[in-house]
Amino acid sequence: MPNDFHELSSSHSDVITAQEKRRLRKTLRATRRELTPRQQRLASRGLIRQLTTQPDYIRVEHVALYWANDGEIDVTPLMHRLHSDSKQVYLPVLHPLQPRLWFRPWYPGAKMKNNRFGIPEPVRGTKIPPWFLDWVLLPLVGFDEAGGRLGMGGGFYDRTFAHRDRWPREPARIGVAHECQKVERVPLEPWDIPLAKVATDRGIY
Ligand SMILES: Nc1nc2c(c(=O)[nH]1)N(C=O)[C@@H](CNc1ccc(C(=O)N[C@@H](CCC(=O)O)C(=O)O)cc1)CN2
Ligand SMILES: Nc1ncnc2c1ncn2[C@@H]1O[C@H](COP(=O)(O)OP(=O)(O)OP(=O)(O)O)[C@@H](O)[C@H]1O
C-alpha cells in the first residue's frame, strides 16, 4: 500500500510539472515573439558583447549555435564574428532516427536545407558528436538563475547530453535567451540537464 501511494503521488506531481512547463513555454514563446526588430537587433549585439568578453573566449575553437527561430536571439552576427575570429561554427542537425542532435560545420554561404520543423540545417560536412565541441550554445525558452532550463519541449538537447558521463570530454553548455525569458524557477524533471551558465543580451548568469 505505501508503495502504491508513493507511485500515485509522484506521477501526480509529474503531471503537474509537465503542465506547468507547457504553460510557461506558451507564455514565454509569445513574449519573445513580440519583441520589436529594434529590440532583437540590440539583443543580438548585447549577446556578442557578453560572450566575446568571457575569459575562455580566446581559447574556444569549436562552437555550436542555432539557426534562430520563433523570436530566439538572432545569433547570425555572432556566427560571423566567431568565423572571423577563426573559430569553427556548427549548427544542430536532427538525427535521422532518434530525437537527438548531431552538429555540422557552418561557414558564411554554406548550403542549407530546412528540417522537419522548418529550421535550416547545413547540408554538407561531417556530422560530429557533441563531445567534439568546446561550447554548445543552447536556445532557451526560459531559464532560472540556478541553471534550470526550458526548451521547445522536444527533449532534443536533453537526449543529446543524456549519456555525457561516458564521453571522453564535455563541452560547456551555455544557454542563450533574452533577458525577458528569466523566471523565478523552471519546474524540473528528472532528465533535465543543467546548464553551466546562461548568456543573455544583458549579462551572464
Ligand atoms: N533554433 C532552434 N533550433 C533548434 C532547436 C531550437 O529550440 N531552436 N531545437 C531544440 O530542441 C532542436 C529542434 N527542436 C524543435 C522542437 C520543436 C519545435 C517547434 O517549433 N515545434 C512547433 C511545431 C512545429 C511542427 O511540428 O511543425 C511548436 O511546438 O509549435 C522546433 C524545434 C534543434 N534545432
Ligand atoms: N534522457 C531522456 N530520455 C528519454 N526521454 C527524454 C529524455 N530527455 C527528455 N526526454 C523526453 O522529452 C520530452 C520533452 O522534454 P522537456 O519538456 O524537458 O523538453 P525541453 O528540455 O524543453 O526540450 P529541448 O531539450 O528540445 O530543448 C519529455 O516528455 C521526455 O519524455
Short mmCIF file of C-alpha atoms and ligand atoms in Angstrom, two decimals:
data_model
loop_
_atom_site.label_atom_id
_atom_site.label_comp_id
_atom_site.label_asym_id
_atom_site.label_seq_id
_atom_site.Cartn_x
_atom_site.Cartn_y
_atom_site.Cartn_z
CA MET A 1 0.00 0.00 0.00
CA PRO A 2 2.67 2.62 0.86
CA ASN A 3 4.28 1.85 -2.50
CA ASP A 4 1.07 2.38 -4.39
CA PHE A 5 0.59 5.65 -2.61
CA HIS A 6 4.14 6.72 -3.45
CA GLU A 7 3.71 5.91 -7.15
CA LEU A 8 0.36 7.65 -7.28
CA SER A 9 1.66 10.83 -5.66
CA SER A 10 4.86 11.02 -7.74
CA SER A 11 3.03 10.51 -11.04
CA HIS A 12 0.52 13.16 -9.98
CA SER A 13 3.31 15.70 -9.37
CA ASP A 14 4.94 14.72 -12.69
CA VAL A 15 1.73 15.66 -14.46
CA ILE A 16 1.62 18.99 -12.63
CA THR A 17 5.25 19.72 -13.61
CA ALA A 18 4.59 18.88 -17.26
CA GLN A 19 1.51 21.13 -17.25
CA GLU A 20 3.43 23.96 -15.61
CA LYS A 21 6.17 23.63 -18.22
CA ARG A 22 3.65 23.75 -21.06
CA ARG A 23 2.02 26.86 -19.66
CA LEU A 24 5.32 28.64 -19.09
CA ARG A 25 6.52 27.67 -22.57
CA LYS A 26 3.44 29.18 -24.19
CA THR A 27 3.74 32.48 -22.30
CA LEU A 28 7.49 32.88 -22.81
CA ARG A 29 7.37 31.99 -26.52
CA ALA A 30 4.68 34.65 -27.02
CA THR A 31 6.80 37.20 -25.08
CA ARG A 32 9.89 36.71 -27.24
CA ARG A 33 7.89 36.74 -30.49
CA GLU A 34 6.54 40.18 -29.52
CA LEU A 35 9.99 41.79 -29.31
CA THR A 36 10.39 44.52 -31.92
CA PRO A 37 13.02 44.32 -34.68
CA ARG A 38 14.96 47.05 -32.85
CA GLN A 39 14.88 45.10 -29.56
CA GLN A 40 16.00 42.00 -31.45
CA ARG A 41 18.91 43.91 -33.05
CA LEU A 42 20.05 45.25 -29.68
CA ALA A 43 19.74 41.78 -28.10
CA SER A 44 21.84 40.27 -30.85
CA ARG A 45 24.60 42.86 -30.29
CA GLY A 46 24.36 42.60 -26.50
CA LEU A 47 24.83 38.84 -26.66
CA ILE A 48 28.00 39.20 -28.76
CA ARG A 49 29.44 41.54 -26.14
CA GLN A 50 28.59 39.14 -23.28
CA LEU A 51 30.09 36.07 -24.93
CA THR A 52 33.19 37.52 -26.56
CA THR A 53 34.27 39.06 -23.24
CA GLN A 54 34.17 35.69 -21.46
CA PRO A 55 37.67 34.81 -20.20
CA ASP A 56 37.77 31.49 -22.10
CA TYR A 57 36.53 33.01 -25.39
CA ILE A 58 40.08 33.28 -26.67
CA ARG A 59 40.68 29.53 -26.18
CA VAL A 60 37.48 28.04 -27.65
CA GLU A 61 37.79 26.62 -31.16
CA HIS A 62 34.60 24.66 -31.85
CA VAL A 63 31.28 26.36 -31.08
CA ALA A 64 27.74 25.10 -31.78
CA LEU A 65 24.98 27.66 -32.11
CA TYR A 66 21.47 27.50 -33.60
CA TRP A 67 19.56 29.00 -36.52
CA ALA A 68 17.19 31.47 -34.82
CA ASN A 69 13.50 30.65 -34.96
CA ASP A 70 10.34 31.76 -33.11
CA GLY A 71 11.75 35.02 -31.63
CA GLU A 72 15.02 33.49 -30.34
CA ILE A 73 18.02 35.85 -30.22
CA ASP A 74 19.39 36.06 -33.76
CA VAL A 75 22.93 34.72 -33.50
CA THR A 76 23.81 35.22 -37.19
CA PRO A 77 26.05 38.24 -36.38
CA LEU A 78 27.73 36.16 -33.65
CA MET A 79 28.30 33.31 -36.12
CA HIS A 80 30.08 35.74 -38.48
CA ARG A 81 32.12 37.16 -35.60
CA LEU A 82 33.20 33.66 -34.49
CA HIS A 83 34.10 32.80 -38.08
CA SER A 84 36.22 35.93 -38.46
CA ASP A 85 37.90 35.16 -35.10
CA SER A 86 38.97 31.81 -36.70
CA LYS A 87 36.61 29.64 -34.63
CA GLN A 88 34.75 26.75 -36.28
CA VAL A 89 30.98 27.27 -36.11
CA TYR A 90 28.48 24.35 -36.05
CA LEU A 91 24.71 24.08 -36.22
CA PRO A 92 22.47 21.29 -34.90
CA VAL A 93 21.13 18.68 -37.31
CA LEU A 94 18.38 16.27 -36.31
CA HIS A 95 19.46 12.64 -36.05
CA PRO A 96 17.55 10.77 -38.81
CA LEU A 97 16.13 8.11 -36.46
CA GLN A 98 16.36 9.25 -32.85
CA PRO A 99 15.22 12.51 -31.23
CA ARG A 100 18.73 13.84 -30.64
CA LEU A 101 21.22 16.15 -32.30
CA TRP A 102 24.46 15.97 -34.25
CA PHE A 103 26.33 19.06 -35.38
CA ARG A 104 27.54 20.12 -38.83
CA PRO A 105 30.07 22.83 -39.69
CA TRP A 106 28.69 26.15 -40.91
CA TYR A 107 30.57 28.90 -42.74
CA PRO A 108 29.25 32.05 -44.47
CA GLY A 109 27.37 30.96 -47.60
CA ALA A 110 27.05 27.28 -46.54
CA LYS A 111 24.28 25.43 -48.38
CA MET A 112 21.28 24.91 -46.06
CA LYS A 113 18.11 22.81 -46.12
CA ASN A 114 15.07 23.05 -43.83
CA ASN A 115 14.49 20.23 -41.35
CA ARG A 116 11.01 18.96 -40.46
CA PHE A 117 10.47 21.93 -38.12
CA GLY A 118 11.30 24.36 -40.93
CA ILE A 119 14.67 25.23 -39.33
CA PRO A 120 17.62 25.41 -41.80
CA GLU A 121 20.49 22.91 -41.33
CA PRO A 122 23.83 22.76 -43.19
CA VAL A 123 23.70 20.13 -45.94
CA ARG A 124 27.41 19.37 -46.25
CA GLY A 125 30.27 18.42 -43.96
CA THR A 126 30.92 15.67 -41.43
CA LYS A 127 28.33 15.26 -38.69
CA ILE A 128 30.15 15.48 -35.39
CA PRO A 129 29.11 14.33 -31.92
CA PRO A 130 28.74 16.88 -29.09
CA TRP A 131 31.92 15.92 -27.20
CA PHE A 132 33.98 17.34 -30.06
CA LEU A 133 32.75 20.84 -29.22
CA ASP A 134 34.13 23.39 -26.74
CA TRP A 135 30.93 25.40 -26.32
CA VAL A 136 27.34 24.40 -27.09
CA LEU A 137 25.00 27.39 -27.07
CA LEU A 138 21.51 26.09 -26.34
CA PRO A 139 18.45 28.09 -27.40
CA LEU A 140 16.20 28.56 -24.36
CA VAL A 141 12.52 29.30 -24.00
CA GLY A 142 13.02 30.07 -20.30
CA PHE A 143 15.65 29.80 -17.57
CA ASP A 144 16.30 30.49 -13.90
CA GLU A 145 19.44 31.56 -12.04
CA ALA A 146 20.08 28.02 -10.79
CA GLY A 147 20.77 26.61 -14.28
CA GLY A 148 17.21 25.36 -14.81
CA ARG A 149 16.28 25.38 -18.48
CA LEU A 150 13.11 25.20 -20.51
CA GLY A 151 13.41 24.30 -24.20
CA MET A 152 10.92 23.87 -27.02
CA GLY A 153 9.71 20.62 -25.46
CA GLY A 154 11.14 18.11 -27.92
CA GLY A 155 13.72 16.84 -25.41
CA PHE A 156 16.38 17.05 -28.17
CA TYR A 157 19.11 18.69 -26.12
CA ASP A 158 18.30 16.61 -23.02
CA ARG A 159 18.71 13.39 -25.00
CA THR A 160 21.82 14.67 -26.77
CA PHE A 161 23.53 15.18 -23.40
CA ALA A 162 21.93 12.26 -21.54
CA HIS A 163 24.96 9.93 -21.66
CA ARG A 164 27.67 12.52 -21.14
CA ASP A 165 29.26 10.53 -18.29
CA ARG A 166 30.56 8.13 -21.00
CA TRP A 167 32.13 10.85 -23.13
CA PRO A 168 35.88 11.44 -23.40
CA ARG A 169 35.24 15.15 -22.63
CA GLU A 170 32.33 17.55 -22.28
CA PRO A 171 31.56 20.87 -23.94
CA ALA A 172 30.42 23.80 -21.78
CA ARG A 173 26.62 24.05 -22.02
CA ILE A 174 25.72 27.70 -22.28
CA GLY A 175 22.06 28.64 -22.54
CA VAL A 176 21.11 31.66 -24.66
CA ALA A 177 18.00 33.72 -24.05
CA HIS A 178 16.57 37.21 -23.98
CA GLU A 179 16.70 38.77 -20.52
CA CYS A 180 12.86 38.76 -20.51
CA GLN A 181 12.89 34.93 -20.54
CA LYS A 182 14.25 34.75 -16.98
CA VAL A 183 11.79 33.32 -14.46
CA GLU A 184 11.95 32.68 -10.71
CA ARG A 185 12.07 28.92 -11.10
CA VAL A 186 11.79 26.49 -14.02
CA PRO A 187 9.99 23.32 -12.89
CA LEU A 188 12.48 20.50 -13.39
CA GLU A 189 12.01 16.88 -14.42
CA PRO A 190 14.50 14.04 -13.78
CA TRP A 191 16.03 14.10 -17.27
CA ASP A 192 16.60 17.87 -17.37
CA ILE A 193 20.28 18.62 -17.92
CA PRO A 194 21.57 21.66 -16.01
CA LEU A 195 23.45 24.47 -17.73
CA ALA A 196 26.92 25.75 -16.84
CA LYS A 197 25.70 29.28 -17.49
CA VAL A 198 23.16 31.36 -19.32
CA ALA A 199 24.10 34.28 -21.55
CA THR A 200 21.50 36.95 -22.27
CA ASP A 201 21.65 40.26 -24.10
CA ARG A 202 22.41 41.92 -20.72
CA GLY A 203 24.58 39.53 -18.72
CA ILE A 204 25.81 36.11 -17.71
CA TYR A 205 24.12 34.00 -15.03
N1 LIG B 1 16.66 27.49 -33.46
C1 LIG B 1 16.49 26.32 -32.88
N2 LIG B 1 16.99 25.23 -33.46
C2 LIG B 1 16.81 24.03 -32.87
C3 LIG B 1 16.11 23.90 -31.65
C4 LIG B 1 15.58 25.07 -31.06
O1 LIG B 1 14.95 25.07 -29.98
N3 LIG B 1 15.80 26.26 -31.70
N4 LIG B 1 15.94 22.64 -31.10
C5 LIG B 1 15.73 22.41 -29.74
O2 LIG B 1 15.34 21.35 -29.34
C6 LIG B 1 16.06 21.48 -31.98
C7 LIG B 1 14.77 21.34 -32.75
N5 LIG B 1 13.66 21.18 -31.83
C8 LIG B 1 12.43 21.77 -32.02
C9 LIG B 1 11.37 21.33 -31.28
C10 LIG B 1 10.11 21.89 -31.52
C11 LIG B 1 9.94 22.90 -32.47
C12 LIG B 1 8.66 23.55 -32.82
O3 LIG B 1 8.61 24.63 -33.39
N6 LIG B 1 7.56 22.98 -32.57
C13 LIG B 1 6.34 23.61 -33.05
C14 LIG B 1 5.63 22.68 -34.00
C15 LIG B 1 6.38 22.59 -35.29
C16 LIG B 1 5.97 21.46 -36.19
O4 LIG B 1 5.75 20.33 -35.73
O5 LIG B 1 5.94 21.70 -37.39
C17 LIG B 1 5.52 24.04 -31.88
O6 LIG B 1 5.67 23.44 -30.80
O7 LIG B 1 4.78 24.99 -32.04
C18 LIG B 1 11.02 23.34 -33.17
C19 LIG B 1 12.26 22.78 -32.94
C20 LIG B 1 17.22 21.65 -32.90
N7 LIG B 1 17.27 22.95 -33.50
N1 LIG B 2 17.15 11.49 -21.48
C1 LIG B 2 15.91 11.27 -21.94
N2 LIG B 2 15.49 10.02 -22.23
C2 LIG B 2 14.25 9.78 -22.67
N3 LIG B 2 13.33 10.76 -22.88
C3 LIG B 2 13.68 12.01 -22.63
C4 LIG B 2 14.98 12.34 -22.16
N4 LIG B 2 15.05 13.67 -22.03
C5 LIG B 2 13.84 14.16 -22.39
N5 LIG B 2 13.01 13.18 -22.76
C6 LIG B 2 11.61 13.33 -23.24
O1 LIG B 2 11.49 14.53 -23.96
C7 LIG B 2 10.28 15.21 -23.63
C8 LIG B 2 10.50 16.71 -23.60
O2 LIG B 2 11.34 17.06 -22.53
P1 LIG B 2 11.36 18.56 -21.96
O3 LIG B 2 9.97 19.02 -21.72
O4 LIG B 2 12.33 18.60 -20.82
O5 LIG B 2 11.92 19.33 -23.24
P2 LIG B 2 12.88 20.56 -23.35
O6 LIG B 2 14.07 20.35 -22.46
O7 LIG B 2 12.07 21.77 -23.11
O8 LIG B 2 13.29 20.49 -24.89
P3 LIG B 2 14.74 20.53 -25.62
O9 LIG B 2 15.68 19.61 -24.87
O10 LIG B 2 14.46 20.06 -27.00
O11 LIG B 2 15.21 21.93 -25.58
C9 LIG B 2 9.85 14.67 -22.29
O12 LIG B 2 8.48 14.44 -22.30
C10 LIG B 2 10.63 13.40 -22.09
O13 LIG B 2 9.76 12.30 -22.17
#
